[in-house]
Amino acid sequence: MTTLVEGRRDVADAVEETARALAAGGAPNARGEAREIVARAGRFLRAAVDLRGREPWTAAAEAARGALVARRLAGWPLAYLLGEWDFRDTTLTVTPDVLIPRPETEELFDRVERAFGAMAPRRAADIGTGAGGLAIALARRWPTTRVTAVDIAPAALAVARWNARRWGVENRVEFIQGDLTAGLSPASQDAIVANLPYVAEGDWVSLSPEVRREPRAALLAGADGLALFRRFAPGAATALAPGGRVFLEVGRGQADAVAGLLTAAGLRDVWTDKDFAGVDRFVGGAR
Ligand SMILES: C[S@@+](CC[C@H](N)C(=O)[O-])C[C@H]1O[C@@H](n2cnc3c(N)ncnc32)[C@H](O)[C@@H]1O
Protein backbone atom coordinates (compact mmCIF):
# COMPACT_ATOMS: atom_id res chain seq x y z
CA MET A 1 0.00 0.00 0.00
CA THR A 2 1.29 3.44 -0.93
CA THR A 3 1.48 5.95 1.87
CA LEU A 4 2.17 9.62 1.46
CA VAL A 5 5.40 10.04 3.37
CA GLU A 6 7.04 13.46 3.16
CA GLY A 7 9.98 13.35 0.75
CA ARG A 8 8.93 10.17 -1.07
CA ARG A 9 5.50 10.98 -2.45
CA ASP A 10 4.83 11.78 -6.03
CA VAL A 11 1.80 12.85 -8.02
CA ALA A 12 0.75 9.25 -8.76
CA ASP A 13 0.86 8.46 -5.03
CA ALA A 14 -1.40 11.44 -4.37
CA VAL A 15 -3.90 10.14 -6.93
CA GLU A 16 -3.84 6.66 -5.36
CA GLU A 17 -4.30 7.97 -1.85
CA THR A 18 -7.12 10.26 -2.91
CA ALA A 19 -8.92 7.55 -4.88
CA ARG A 20 -8.74 5.20 -1.86
CA ALA A 21 -10.12 7.83 0.49
CA LEU A 22 -12.96 8.73 -1.86
CA ALA A 23 -13.83 5.09 -2.57
CA ALA A 24 -13.93 4.39 1.17
CA GLY A 25 -16.30 7.35 1.46
CA GLY A 26 -18.57 5.86 -1.17
CA ALA A 27 -17.78 8.12 -4.17
CA PRO A 28 -18.98 6.34 -7.32
CA ASN A 29 -16.19 7.64 -9.58
CA ALA A 30 -13.36 7.75 -7.06
CA ARG A 31 -10.46 7.56 -9.51
CA GLY A 32 -11.86 10.16 -11.89
CA GLU A 33 -12.54 12.54 -9.02
CA ALA A 34 -9.11 11.83 -7.53
CA ARG A 35 -7.44 12.99 -10.73
CA GLU A 36 -9.52 16.17 -10.69
CA ILE A 37 -8.69 16.88 -7.05
CA VAL A 38 -4.98 16.21 -7.49
CA ALA A 39 -4.86 18.44 -10.57
CA ARG A 40 -6.56 21.24 -8.65
CA ALA A 41 -4.38 20.80 -5.53
CA GLY A 42 -1.20 20.58 -7.63
CA ARG A 43 -2.29 23.50 -9.81
CA PHE A 44 -1.90 21.74 -13.11
CA LEU A 45 -4.23 20.71 -15.89
CA ARG A 46 -6.40 17.61 -15.48
CA ALA A 47 -4.89 16.20 -18.66
CA ALA A 48 -1.39 16.49 -17.16
CA VAL A 49 -2.02 14.32 -14.10
CA ASP A 50 -0.76 11.10 -15.70
CA LEU A 51 2.12 12.78 -17.52
CA ARG A 52 3.37 14.23 -14.24
CA GLY A 53 2.91 11.01 -12.25
CA ARG A 54 6.54 10.70 -11.13
CA GLU A 55 6.97 14.36 -10.20
CA PRO A 56 7.30 15.13 -6.48
CA TRP A 57 4.12 15.98 -4.59
CA THR A 58 4.85 19.09 -2.56
CA ALA A 59 3.75 19.89 0.99
CA ALA A 60 1.67 22.83 -0.29
CA ALA A 61 -0.12 20.60 -2.78
CA GLU A 62 -0.68 18.03 -0.05
CA ALA A 63 -2.29 20.63 2.22
CA ALA A 64 -4.61 21.70 -0.58
CA ARG A 65 -5.40 18.06 -1.41
CA GLY A 66 -6.24 17.27 2.21
CA ALA A 67 -8.67 20.19 2.42
CA LEU A 68 -10.40 19.21 -0.82
CA VAL A 69 -10.75 15.56 0.18
CA ALA A 70 -12.16 16.52 3.58
CA ARG A 71 -14.83 18.71 1.98
CA ARG A 72 -15.65 16.06 -0.61
CA LEU A 73 -16.05 13.42 2.11
CA ALA A 74 -18.29 15.87 4.00
CA GLY A 75 -20.66 15.71 1.04
CA TRP A 76 -19.74 18.74 -1.06
CA PRO A 77 -20.22 18.10 -4.79
CA LEU A 78 -16.95 17.94 -6.71
CA ALA A 79 -18.12 20.79 -8.98
CA TYR A 80 -18.35 23.21 -6.04
CA LEU A 81 -14.91 22.16 -4.79
CA LEU A 82 -13.36 22.73 -8.20
CA GLY A 83 -15.36 25.92 -8.72
CA GLU A 84 -16.06 25.05 -12.32
CA TRP A 85 -17.86 22.49 -14.42
CA ASP A 86 -18.18 21.73 -18.11
CA PHE A 87 -21.31 22.48 -20.08
CA ARG A 88 -20.96 21.42 -23.70
CA ASP A 89 -17.84 23.10 -25.09
CA THR A 90 -17.59 25.65 -22.27
CA THR A 91 -16.24 25.44 -18.75
CA LEU A 92 -18.47 27.43 -16.41
CA THR A 93 -17.66 28.91 -13.03
CA VAL A 94 -20.03 27.35 -10.50
CA THR A 95 -20.65 28.31 -6.89
CA PRO A 96 -23.17 26.95 -4.37
CA ASP A 97 -25.47 29.76 -5.62
CA VAL A 98 -26.13 27.89 -8.86
CA LEU A 99 -27.26 24.45 -9.91
CA ILE A 100 -24.43 22.30 -11.27
CA PRO A 101 -25.08 21.96 -15.03
CA ARG A 102 -26.31 18.49 -15.97
CA PRO A 103 -25.81 16.41 -19.14
CA GLU A 104 -29.58 16.33 -19.74
CA THR A 105 -29.49 20.10 -20.18
CA GLU A 106 -26.76 19.70 -22.79
CA GLU A 107 -29.19 17.40 -24.57
CA LEU A 108 -31.91 20.03 -24.30
CA PHE A 109 -29.62 22.43 -26.13
CA ASP A 110 -28.97 19.79 -28.82
CA ARG A 111 -32.70 19.93 -29.59
CA VAL A 112 -32.66 23.71 -29.87
CA GLU A 113 -29.66 23.50 -32.17
CA ARG A 114 -31.33 20.90 -34.38
CA ALA A 115 -34.58 22.87 -34.56
CA PHE A 116 -32.96 26.11 -35.76
CA GLY A 117 -29.86 24.87 -37.57
CA ALA A 118 -28.53 27.62 -39.81
CA MET A 119 -31.66 29.76 -39.23
CA ALA A 120 -30.48 31.78 -36.24
CA PRO A 121 -33.29 32.85 -33.88
CA ARG A 122 -33.46 36.68 -33.84
CA ARG A 123 -34.13 36.70 -30.12
CA ALA A 124 -33.86 33.86 -27.62
CA ALA A 125 -34.38 33.65 -23.88
CA ASP A 126 -33.06 31.28 -21.20
CA ILE A 127 -35.45 31.31 -18.26
CA GLY A 128 -33.86 30.26 -14.95
CA THR A 129 -30.37 30.62 -16.35
CA GLY A 130 -28.43 29.57 -13.21
CA ALA A 131 -24.74 29.46 -14.17
CA GLY A 132 -25.73 30.68 -17.64
CA GLY A 133 -24.91 27.56 -19.66
CA LEU A 134 -27.91 27.64 -22.01
CA ALA A 135 -27.76 31.41 -22.57
CA ILE A 136 -24.05 31.26 -23.35
CA ALA A 137 -24.57 28.26 -25.65
CA LEU A 138 -27.25 30.22 -27.54
CA ALA A 139 -24.98 33.24 -27.93
CA ARG A 140 -22.01 31.15 -29.03
CA ARG A 141 -23.99 29.05 -31.50
CA TRP A 142 -25.74 32.00 -33.18
CA PRO A 143 -23.59 35.15 -33.01
CA THR A 144 -26.39 37.34 -34.39
CA THR A 145 -28.99 36.25 -31.81
CA ARG A 146 -29.92 38.67 -29.04
CA VAL A 147 -30.11 36.54 -25.92
CA THR A 148 -31.94 37.29 -22.68
CA ALA A 149 -30.99 35.39 -19.53
CA VAL A 150 -33.48 35.52 -16.67
CA ASP A 151 -33.16 34.33 -13.09
CA ILE A 152 -35.03 35.19 -9.95
CA ALA A 153 -31.89 34.82 -7.84
CA PRO A 154 -29.46 37.78 -8.00
CA ALA A 155 -26.58 35.59 -6.83
CA ALA A 156 -27.16 33.15 -9.70
CA LEU A 157 -27.33 36.02 -12.21
CA ALA A 158 -23.97 37.28 -10.96
CA VAL A 159 -22.42 33.89 -11.72
CA ALA A 160 -24.10 33.79 -15.16
CA ARG A 161 -22.82 37.29 -15.94
CA TRP A 162 -19.34 36.29 -14.93
CA ASN A 163 -19.52 33.23 -17.19
CA ALA A 164 -20.77 35.32 -20.12
CA ARG A 165 -17.73 37.56 -19.67
CA ARG A 166 -15.51 34.53 -19.38
CA TRP A 167 -16.75 33.34 -22.78
CA GLY A 168 -16.77 36.76 -24.43
CA VAL A 169 -20.54 37.00 -25.00
CA GLU A 170 -21.47 39.55 -22.32
CA ASN A 171 -22.38 42.13 -24.96
CA ARG A 172 -24.91 39.85 -26.58
CA VAL A 173 -26.66 38.60 -23.45
CA GLU A 174 -29.05 40.80 -21.52
CA PHE A 175 -29.45 39.72 -17.91
CA ILE A 176 -32.79 40.25 -16.18
CA GLN A 177 -33.52 39.54 -12.56
CA GLY A 178 -37.17 38.59 -12.49
CA ASP A 179 -39.92 36.05 -12.38
CA LEU A 180 -40.10 33.65 -15.34
CA THR A 181 -41.10 35.44 -18.55
CA ALA A 182 -42.42 38.61 -16.85
CA GLY A 183 -39.51 40.74 -18.16
CA LEU A 184 -39.91 39.69 -21.81
CA SER A 185 -41.90 41.81 -24.25
CA PRO A 186 -44.99 40.17 -25.77
CA ALA A 187 -44.38 38.33 -29.06
CA SER A 188 -40.64 39.02 -28.87
CA GLN A 189 -38.87 35.64 -28.72
CA ASP A 190 -38.12 33.12 -31.47
CA ALA A 191 -36.86 30.63 -28.89
CA ILE A 192 -37.44 30.21 -25.18
CA VAL A 193 -35.40 27.53 -23.40
CA ALA A 194 -35.77 26.63 -19.76
CA ASN A 195 -34.57 24.13 -17.23
CA LEU A 196 -36.85 25.23 -14.41
CA PRO A 197 -37.04 23.79 -10.90
CA TYR A 198 -39.21 20.66 -11.03
CA VAL A 199 -38.74 18.70 -7.79
CA ALA A 200 -41.81 18.26 -5.58
CA GLU A 201 -41.22 19.75 -2.13
CA GLY A 202 -41.97 16.42 -0.44
CA ASP A 203 -39.17 14.77 -2.42
CA TRP A 204 -36.49 17.06 -0.98
CA VAL A 205 -35.60 14.62 1.80
CA SER A 206 -35.15 11.77 -0.66
CA LEU A 207 -32.58 13.69 -2.72
CA SER A 208 -28.96 12.72 -2.14
CA PRO A 209 -27.08 14.82 0.44
CA GLU A 210 -24.94 16.12 -2.41
CA VAL A 211 -27.92 17.38 -4.38
CA ARG A 212 -29.22 19.01 -1.22
CA ARG A 213 -26.07 21.18 -1.24
CA GLU A 214 -27.46 22.82 -4.39
CA PRO A 215 -29.81 25.81 -3.99
CA ARG A 216 -33.31 24.77 -2.93
CA ALA A 217 -34.74 27.53 -5.11
CA ALA A 218 -33.07 25.94 -8.13
CA LEU A 219 -34.74 22.58 -7.48
CA LEU A 220 -38.08 22.86 -5.70
CA ALA A 221 -41.36 23.69 -7.42
CA GLY A 222 -44.34 23.33 -5.12
CA ALA A 223 -46.26 20.30 -3.93
CA ASP A 224 -46.12 18.36 -7.22
CA GLY A 225 -43.06 19.89 -8.92
CA LEU A 226 -45.21 21.53 -11.60
CA ALA A 227 -45.80 24.92 -9.94
CA LEU A 228 -43.30 26.80 -12.12
CA PHE A 229 -44.50 25.17 -15.35
CA ARG A 230 -48.10 26.17 -14.60
CA ARG A 231 -47.13 29.84 -14.52
CA PHE A 232 -44.47 29.53 -17.21
CA ALA A 233 -46.73 28.07 -19.95
CA PRO A 234 -49.10 31.04 -20.43
CA GLY A 235 -46.23 33.52 -19.99
CA ALA A 236 -44.14 31.77 -22.63
CA ALA A 237 -47.08 31.65 -25.04
CA THR A 238 -47.35 35.44 -24.68
CA ALA A 239 -43.60 36.12 -25.02
CA LEU A 240 -43.11 33.92 -28.12
CA ALA A 241 -43.17 35.60 -31.51
CA PRO A 242 -45.49 33.94 -34.06
CA GLY A 243 -43.69 30.75 -35.12
CA GLY A 244 -41.44 30.94 -32.03
CA ARG A 245 -40.61 27.74 -30.17
CA VAL A 246 -40.23 26.68 -26.56
CA PHE A 247 -37.91 23.92 -25.27
CA LEU A 248 -38.21 22.60 -21.72
CA GLU A 249 -36.44 20.08 -19.53
CA VAL A 250 -38.83 18.34 -17.10
CA GLY A 251 -38.68 15.82 -14.27
CA ARG A 252 -39.37 12.11 -14.55
CA GLY A 253 -43.09 11.49 -15.02
CA GLN A 254 -43.90 15.15 -15.77
CA ALA A 255 -43.68 15.26 -19.58
CA ASP A 256 -47.36 14.59 -20.35
CA ALA A 257 -48.57 17.07 -17.74
CA VAL A 258 -46.23 19.79 -19.02
CA ALA A 259 -47.23 19.05 -22.62
CA GLY A 260 -50.84 19.52 -21.50
CA LEU A 261 -49.95 22.88 -19.95
CA LEU A 262 -48.33 24.08 -23.19
CA THR A 263 -51.37 22.94 -25.20
CA ALA A 264 -53.75 24.64 -22.76
CA ALA A 265 -51.70 27.85 -23.15
CA GLY A 266 -52.47 27.77 -26.88
CA LEU A 267 -49.20 26.40 -28.26
CA ARG A 268 -49.29 24.02 -31.24
CA ASP A 269 -47.15 21.09 -32.40
CA VAL A 270 -46.48 20.14 -28.78
CA TRP A 271 -43.97 17.30 -28.47
CA THR A 272 -42.17 15.25 -25.82
CA ASP A 273 -38.84 13.48 -26.18
CA LYS A 274 -36.60 11.12 -24.23
CA ASP A 275 -33.13 11.74 -22.79
CA PHE A 276 -30.13 9.41 -23.22
CA ALA A 277 -31.44 7.28 -20.34
CA GLY A 278 -34.82 6.78 -22.00
CA VAL A 279 -36.69 9.11 -19.63
CA ASP A 280 -39.33 11.45 -21.12
CA ARG A 281 -37.30 14.56 -20.33
CA PHE A 282 -37.97 17.21 -22.95
CA VAL A 283 -41.15 19.02 -23.92
CA GLY A 284 -41.69 21.71 -26.50
CA GLY A 285 -44.14 23.47 -28.74
CA ALA A 286 -44.58 26.40 -31.07
CA ARG A 287 -46.73 29.50 -31.22
C1 LIG B 1 -32.87 23.88 -12.29
S1 LIG B 1 -32.00 25.41 -12.16
C2 LIG B 1 -31.37 25.52 -13.83
C3 LIG B 1 -30.12 26.33 -13.97
C4 LIG B 1 -29.51 26.30 -15.38
N1 LIG B 1 -30.44 26.77 -16.38
C5 LIG B 1 -29.07 24.90 -15.71
O1 LIG B 1 -29.75 24.24 -16.50
O2 LIG B 1 -28.03 24.44 -15.19
C6 LIG B 1 -33.36 26.53 -12.14
C7 LIG B 1 -33.00 28.01 -12.06
O3 LIG B 1 -34.25 28.73 -12.10
C8 LIG B 1 -34.18 29.82 -11.20
N2 LIG B 1 -35.56 30.17 -10.82
C9 LIG B 1 -36.33 29.61 -9.86
N3 LIG B 1 -37.54 30.20 -9.82
C10 LIG B 1 -37.53 31.15 -10.80
C11 LIG B 1 -38.49 32.09 -11.25
N4 LIG B 1 -39.70 32.17 -10.69
N5 LIG B 1 -38.16 32.92 -12.25
C12 LIG B 1 -36.91 32.87 -12.81
N6 LIG B 1 -35.96 31.98 -12.42
C13 LIG B 1 -36.27 31.14 -11.43
C14 LIG B 1 -33.31 29.32 -10.06
O4 LIG B 1 -32.75 30.39 -9.35
C15 LIG B 1 -32.29 28.47 -10.82
O5 LIG B 1 -31.15 29.23 -11.16
GROMACS .gro file of C-alpha atoms and ligand atoms in nm, residues 87 92 97-102 105 108 126-134 150-153 156 178-181 194-198 215 217-220 228 231 249, ligand 1:
model
   68
   87PHE     CA    1  -2.131   2.248  -2.008
   92LEU     CA    2  -1.847   2.743  -1.641
   97ASP     CA    3  -2.547   2.976  -0.562
   98VAL     CA    4  -2.613   2.789  -0.886
   99LEU     CA    5  -2.726   2.445  -0.991
  100ILE     CA    6  -2.443   2.230  -1.127
  101PRO     CA    7  -2.508   2.196  -1.503
  102ARG     CA    8  -2.631   1.849  -1.597
  105THR     CA    9  -2.949   2.010  -2.018
  108LEU     CA   10  -3.191   2.003  -2.430
  126ASP     CA   11  -3.306   3.128  -2.120
  127ILE     CA   12  -3.545   3.131  -1.826
  128GLY     CA   13  -3.386   3.026  -1.495
  129THR     CA   14  -3.037   3.062  -1.635
  130GLY     CA   15  -2.843   2.957  -1.321
  131ALA     CA   16  -2.474   2.946  -1.417
  132GLY     CA   17  -2.573   3.068  -1.764
  133GLY     CA   18  -2.491   2.756  -1.966
  134LEU     CA   19  -2.791   2.764  -2.201
  150VAL     CA   20  -3.348   3.552  -1.667
  151ASP     CA   21  -3.316   3.433  -1.309
  152ILE     CA   22  -3.503   3.519  -0.995
  153ALA     CA   23  -3.189   3.482  -0.784
  156ALA     CA   24  -2.716   3.315  -0.970
  178GLY     CA   25  -3.717   3.859  -1.249
  179ASP     CA   26  -3.992   3.605  -1.238
  180LEU     CA   27  -4.010   3.365  -1.534
  181THR     CA   28  -4.110   3.544  -1.855
  194ALA     CA   29  -3.577   2.663  -1.976
  195ASN     CA   30  -3.457   2.413  -1.723
  196LEU     CA   31  -3.685   2.523  -1.441
  197PRO     CA   32  -3.704   2.379  -1.090
  198TYR     CA   33  -3.921   2.066  -1.103
  215PRO     CA   34  -2.981   2.581  -0.399
  217ALA     CA   35  -3.474   2.753  -0.511
  218ALA     CA   36  -3.307   2.594  -0.813
  219LEU     CA   37  -3.474   2.258  -0.748
  220LEU     CA   38  -3.808   2.286  -0.570
  228LEU     CA   39  -4.330   2.680  -1.212
  231ARG     CA   40  -4.713   2.984  -1.452
  249GLU     CA   41  -3.644   2.008  -1.953
  288LIG     C1   42  -3.287   2.388  -1.229
  288LIG     S1   43  -3.200   2.541  -1.216
  288LIG     C2   44  -3.137   2.552  -1.383
  288LIG     C3   45  -3.012   2.633  -1.397
  288LIG     C4   46  -2.951   2.630  -1.538
  288LIG     N1   47  -3.044   2.677  -1.638
  288LIG     C5   48  -2.907   2.490  -1.571
  288LIG     O1   49  -2.975   2.424  -1.650
  288LIG     O2   50  -2.803   2.444  -1.519
  288LIG     C6   51  -3.336   2.653  -1.214
  288LIG     C7   52  -3.300   2.801  -1.206
  288LIG     O3   53  -3.425   2.873  -1.210
  288LIG     C8   54  -3.418   2.982  -1.120
  288LIG     N2   55  -3.556   3.017  -1.082
  288LIG     C9   56  -3.633   2.961  -0.986
  288LIG     N3   57  -3.754   3.020  -0.982
  288LIG    C10   58  -3.753   3.115  -1.080
  288LIG    C11   59  -3.849   3.209  -1.125
  288LIG     N4   60  -3.970   3.217  -1.069
  288LIG     N5   61  -3.816   3.292  -1.225
  288LIG    C12   62  -3.691   3.287  -1.281
  288LIG     N6   63  -3.596   3.198  -1.242
  288LIG    C13   64  -3.627   3.114  -1.143
  288LIG    C14   65  -3.331   2.932  -1.006
  288LIG     O4   66  -3.275   3.039  -0.935
  288LIG    C15   67  -3.229   2.847  -1.082
  288LIG     O5   68  -3.115   2.923  -1.116
   0.00000   0.00000   0.00000
